Amino acid sequence: MNRSQLIKQAKKARNFAKAQYSNYQVGAALLTEDDEVIYGCNIESKAYPTTMCAERVAIFSAISQGKIKFKSIAVVTKDGSTPCGGCRQVMFEYAGDIPVHISDLDGNESTVQLIDLLPYPFV
Ligand code: THU
């Protein structure tokens, strides 16, 4: 699965977002070592801090299905924002230094290694 294909999946996942408070939908598509795609979307809660980011939903969902090795992740937002600090940490812990594909809704795609997003991870 190439970058554009994974981003397409993340775009699809973004449509499942529950972002009724921020109106900022995020979609993630996590590629497992077996080339399976695990979706993630942000899910907001009325008790705001209990909201969960799309990237962590994808990682936790995969792990809860027994999938523990990952090749890459794609994240789609309206403006192509990069993952938050908490998600960088969790992704690094469970996926290692994978490529993170980013895209906005205009199709501007880029890739950055996770270690470059989180140069000094807590390990
Ligand atoms: N959000 C994500 O899903 N991933 C990130 O890396 C940053 C932020 C979500 C959380 C919240 O639902 C919304 O985006 C606005 O912060």
XYZ file of N, CA and C and ligand atoms in Angstrom:
385
model
N 0.857 -1.203 0.000
C 0.000 0.000 0.000
C 0.883 1.240 0.000
N 0.698 2.118 -0.969
C 1.540 3.316 -1.032
C 0.950 4.475 -0.212
N 1.693 5.570 -0.181
C 1.299 6.697 0.658
C -0.089 7.231 0.312
N -0.331 7.437 -0.947
C -1.626 8.006 -1.352
C -2.786 7.090 -0.995
N -2.542 5.791 -1.114
C -3.610 4.836 -0.774
C -3.910 4.864 0.722
N -2.850 4.947 1.539
C -3.066 4.975 2.991
C -3.731 6.289 3.409
N -3.333 7.366 2.763
C -3.948 8.661 3.056
C -5.436 8.640 2.694
N -5.738 7.967 1.596
C -7.140 7.841 1.187
C -7.956 7.132 2.278
N -7.340 6.137 2.880
C -8.017 5.410 3.968
C -8.194 6.323 5.194
N -7.178 7.133 5.473
C -7.270 8.045 6.622
C -8.360 9.091 6.399
N -8.513 9.491 5.158
C -9.556 10.449 4.802
C -10.934 9.843 5.066
N -11.036 8.574 4.739
C -12.275 7.838 4.971
C -12.555 7.769 6.480
N -11.531 7.436 7.239
C -11.677 7.331 8.697
C -12.083 8.671 9.301
N -11.587 9.744 8.711
C -11.903 11.087 9.220
C -13.413 11.339 9.213
N -14.104 10.738 8.266
C -15.563 10.926 8.201
C -16.283 10.317 9.404
N -15.591 9.434 10.128
C -16.219 8.800 11.299
C -15.987 9.607 12.574
N -15.206 10.684 12.479
C -14.843 11.462 13.671
C -16.081 11.976 14.404
N -15.966 12.000 15.724
C -16.985 12.618 16.581
C -16.327 13.858 17.163
N -16.436 14.958 16.440
C -15.738 16.188 16.830
C -16.752 17.313 17.017
N -17.772 17.017 17.783
C -18.890 17.957 17.954
C -18.538 19.196 18.776
N -17.416 19.175 19.498
C -17.036 20.342 20.309
C -15.997 21.204 19.589
N -15.019 20.567 19.007
C -13.964 21.336 18.329
C -14.278 21.569 16.855
N -15.127 20.743 16.299
C -15.378 20.746 14.853
C -14.073 20.557 14.068
N -13.141 19.840 14.660
C -11.850 19.549 13.995
C -11.730 18.028 13.861
N -12.074 17.557 12.685
C -12.083 16.109 12.448
C -10.687 15.618 12.060
N -10.317 14.500 12.635
C -9.015 13.899 12.332
C -9.230 12.428 11.958
N -8.562 12.012 10.902
C -8.629 10.600 10.499
C -7.242 10.006 10.483
N -7.149 8.757 10.894
C -5.858 8.058 10.870
C -6.050 6.684 10.243
N -5.019 6.234 9.549
C -5.009 4.872 9.011
C -3.650 4.282 9.316
N -3.673 3.220 10.088
C -2.452 2.569 10.567
C -2.245 1.293 9.764
N -1.065 1.165 9.170
C -0.765 -0.013 8.337
C -0.003 -1.039 9.171
N -0.574 -2.217 9.294
C 0.071 -3.275 10.092
C 1.124 -3.989 9.248
N 1.899 -4.828 9.915
C 2.955 -5.553 9.175
C 2.343 -6.498 8.139
N 1.094 -6.889 8.345
C 0.418 -7.776 7.385
C -0.378 -6.993 6.345
N -0.105 -5.707 6.254
C -0.781 -4.835 5.288
C -2.276 -4.683 5.540
N -2.653 -4.810 6.791
C -4.039 -4.496 7.146
C -4.103 -3.027 7.534
N -5.231 -2.416 7.273
C -5.409 -1.007 7.631
C -6.360 -0.908 8.818
N -5.893 -0.267 9.871
C -6.719 -0.049 11.061
C -7.068 1.438 11.111
N -8.356 1.724 11.182
C -8.819 3.109 11.206
C -8.746 3.720 12.605
N -8.616 5.016 12.607
C -8.778 5.772 13.841
C -9.397 7.108 13.516
N -10.222 7.611 14.417
C -10.773 8.965 14.264
C -10.834 9.557 15.656
N -10.832 10.877 15.742
C -10.954 11.463 17.069
C -12.388 11.321 17.572
N -12.487 11.063 18.860
C -13.793 10.865 19.496
C -13.834 11.772 20.713
N -14.658 12.803 20.622
C -14.703 13.794 21.696
C -15.769 13.438 22.726
N -15.520 13.941 23.932
C -16.436 13.697 25.042
C -16.824 15.030 25.653
N -18.013 15.047 26.206
C -18.532 16.218 26.916
C -17.593 16.588 28.072
N -16.971 15.581 28.664
C -15.924 15.805 29.668
C -14.628 15.934 28.862
N -14.342 17.146 28.396
C -13.347 17.375 27.332
C -12.034 16.588 27.424
N -11.407 16.530 28.600
C -10.099 15.843 28.638
C -10.175 14.345 28.339
N -11.371 13.792 28.359
C -11.480 12.355 28.069
C -11.576 12.080 26.572
N -11.558 13.121 25.800
C -11.485 12.985 24.328
C -10.284 12.133 23.937
N -10.444 11.374 22.864
C -9.307 10.577 22.380
C -8.957 10.966 20.950
N -7.657 11.138 20.709
C -7.170 11.505 19.377
C -7.243 10.322 18.406
N -7.315 10.662 17.131
C -7.422 9.655 16.075
C -6.247 8.677 16.055
N -5.044 9.195 16.241
C -3.854 8.346 16.160
C -3.859 7.296 17.270
N -4.244 7.746 18.475
C -4.263 6.798 19.588
C -5.411 5.807 19.458
N -6.539 6.257 18.919
C -7.640 5.319 18.672
C -7.157 4.209 17.741
N -6.430 4.580 16.714
C -5.934 3.582 15.749
C -4.963 2.609 16.417
N -4.008 3.148 17.168
C -3.010 2.292 17.833
C -3.689 1.360 18.850
N -4.557 1.931 19.675
C -5.199 1.126 20.727
C -6.146 0.092 20.111
N -6.819 0.500 19.057
C -7.726 -0.428 18.385
C -6.943 -1.608 17.812
N -5.830 -1.311 17.167
C -5.008 -2.381 16.577
C -4.523 -3.342 17.668
N -3.995 -2.776 18.733
C -3.456 -3.616 19.807
C -4.554 -4.488 20.409
N -5.730 -3.895 20.520
C -6.841 -4.661 21.117
C -7.326 -5.766 20.188
N -6.871 -5.739 18.937
C -7.205 -6.817 18.001
C -6.025 -7.763 17.804
N -5.015 -7.588 18.650
C -3.855 -8.483 18.590
C -2.840 -8.107 17.534
N -3.001 -6.914 16.940
C -2.048 -6.469 15.916
C -1.042 -5.528 16.572
N 0.224 -5.950 16.582
C 1.188 -5.212 17.399
C 2.405 -4.729 16.626
N 2.450 -5.011 15.320
C 3.592 -4.522 14.522
C 3.084 -3.668 13.378
N 3.722 -2.508 13.218
C 3.192 -1.515 12.285
C 4.264 -0.997 11.338
N 3.800 -0.667 10.134
C 4.721 -0.169 9.098
C 4.687 1.348 8.966
N 3.502 1.925 9.066
C 3.362 3.372 8.845
C 1.977 3.814 9.303
N 1.805 5.126 9.344
C 0.483 5.681 9.685
C 0.237 6.902 8.812
N -1.012 7.105 8.439
C -1.402 8.318 7.711
C -2.398 9.088 8.572
N -2.269 10.404 8.562
C -3.147 11.266 9.351
C -3.678 12.376 8.451
N -4.983 12.555 8.463
C -5.604 13.585 7.617
C -6.427 14.551 8.462
N -6.164 15.830 8.249
C -6.956 16.899 8.863
C -7.247 17.937 7.773
N -8.079 18.913 8.093
C -8.398 19.904 7.056
C -7.179 20.731 6.662
N -6.229 20.907 7.624
C -5.087 21.777 7.336
C -3.730 21.071 7.361
N -3.738 19.745 7.443
C -2.478 19.005 7.383
C -1.621 19.132 8.627
N -2.268 19.247 9.774
C -1.541 19.382 11.034
C -0.835 18.065 11.406
N 0.268 18.159 12.142
C 0.990 16.963 12.593
C 0.427 16.500 13.948
N 0.656 15.245 14.306
C 0.096 14.691 15.552
C 0.562 15.426 16.801
N -0.286 15.409 17.830
C 0.037 16.080 19.089
C 1.132 15.309 19.829
N 1.671 15.936 20.859
C 2.777 15.343 21.609
C 2.438 13.995 22.227
N 1.242 13.903 22.815
C 0.845 12.642 23.448
C 0.786 11.506 22.436
N 0.246 11.790 21.270
C 0.154 10.754 20.230
C 1.534 10.388 19.704
N 2.419 11.347 19.610
C 3.794 11.048 19.173
C 4.435 10.051 20.127
N 4.265 10.296 21.422
C 4.841 9.403 22.423
C 4.262 7.995 22.309
N 2.929 7.892 22.249
C 2.285 6.573 22.191
C 2.661 5.850 20.897
N 2.678 6.581 19.792
C 3.048 5.951 18.517
C 4.476 5.428 18.588
N 5.368 6.233 19.173
C 6.766 5.798 19.240
C 6.914 4.548 20.103
N 6.191 4.525 21.215
C 6.281 3.374 22.111
C 5.795 2.090 21.455
N 4.729 2.187 20.691
C 4.102 0.974 20.160
C 4.415 0.688 18.694
N 4.881 1.683 17.979
C 5.156 1.456 16.551
C 6.618 1.718 16.199
N 7.335 2.393 17.087
C 8.730 2.721 16.788
C 8.821 3.855 15.783
N 9.960 3.926 15.139
C 10.238 5.059 14.248
C 9.631 4.845 12.851
N 8.324 4.873 12.780
C 7.634 4.656 11.493
C 7.485 5.966 10.711
N 7.282 5.879 9.409
C 6.952 7.077 8.649
C 5.517 7.530 8.963
N 5.363 8.823 9.122
C 4.041 9.405 9.386
C 3.657 10.218 8.152
N 2.628 9.771 7.465
C 2.155 10.471 6.276
C 1.066 11.462 6.698
N 1.216 12.670 6.202
C 0.299 13.747 6.589
C -0.372 14.286 5.332
N -1.653 14.608 5.459
C -2.308 15.263 4.322
C -3.408 16.207 4.797
N -3.587 17.263 4.040
C -4.753 18.116 4.261
C -5.845 17.688 3.285
N -6.903 18.449 3.223
C -8.017 18.034 2.355
C -7.835 18.473 0.911
N -6.783 19.257 0.655
C -6.498 19.662 -0.728
C -5.521 18.703 -1.405
N -5.138 17.644 -0.685
C -4.235 16.656 -1.274
C -2.764 16.999 -1.151
N -2.430 17.934 -0.271
C -1.008 18.216 -0.006
C -0.462 17.141 0.934
N 0.350 16.263 0.377
C 0.844 15.114 1.126
C 2.316 15.277 1.472
N 2.680 14.843 2.675
C 4.095 14.846 3.054
C 4.343 13.670 3.993
N 5.615 13.373 4.191
C 5.980 12.266 5.079
C 7.111 12.712 5.976
N 6.972 12.373 7.261
C 8.047 12.682 8.214
C 8.244 11.448 9.089
N 9.493 11.158 9.430
C 9.758 10.039 10.340
C 9.334 10.443 11.745
N 8.816 9.476 12.479
C 8.334 9.781 13.833
C 9.455 10.311 14.741
N 10.669 9.820 14.563
C 11.776 10.271 15.412
C 12.076 11.758 15.168
N 11.738 12.245 13.986
C 11.939 13.671 13.717
C 10.821 14.519 14.335
N 9.665 13.896 14.554
C 8.578 14.600 15.249
C 8.788 14.552 16.764
N 9.469 13.496 17.214
C 9.682 13.306 18.661
C 11.143 12.912 18.886
N 12.032 13.876 18.799
C 13.483 13.576 18.816
C 13.987 12.972 20.137
N 13.368 13.274 21.243
C 13.826 12.728 22.519
C 12.674 12.002 23.218
N 12.272 10.844 22.687
C 11.128 10.140 23.269
C 11.428 9.639 24.683
N 10.410 9.513 25.458
C 10.536 8.893 26.785
C 10.502 7.386 26.579
N 11.597 6.715 26.866
C 11.656 5.253 26.594
C 11.943 4.453 27.862
N -6.704 15.596 17.742
C -6.378 14.400 17.173
O -7.242 13.580 16.900
N -5.069 14.153 16.944
C -4.043 14.998 17.240
O -2.884 14.639 17.073
C -4.333 16.331 17.745
C -5.741 16.619 18.085
C -8.119 15.887 18.020
C -8.471 16.020 19.459
C -9.707 16.874 19.386
O -10.813 16.052 19.163
C -9.493 17.742 18.154
O -8.478 17.105 17.397
C -9.103 19.167 18.436
O -8.021 19.235 19.267
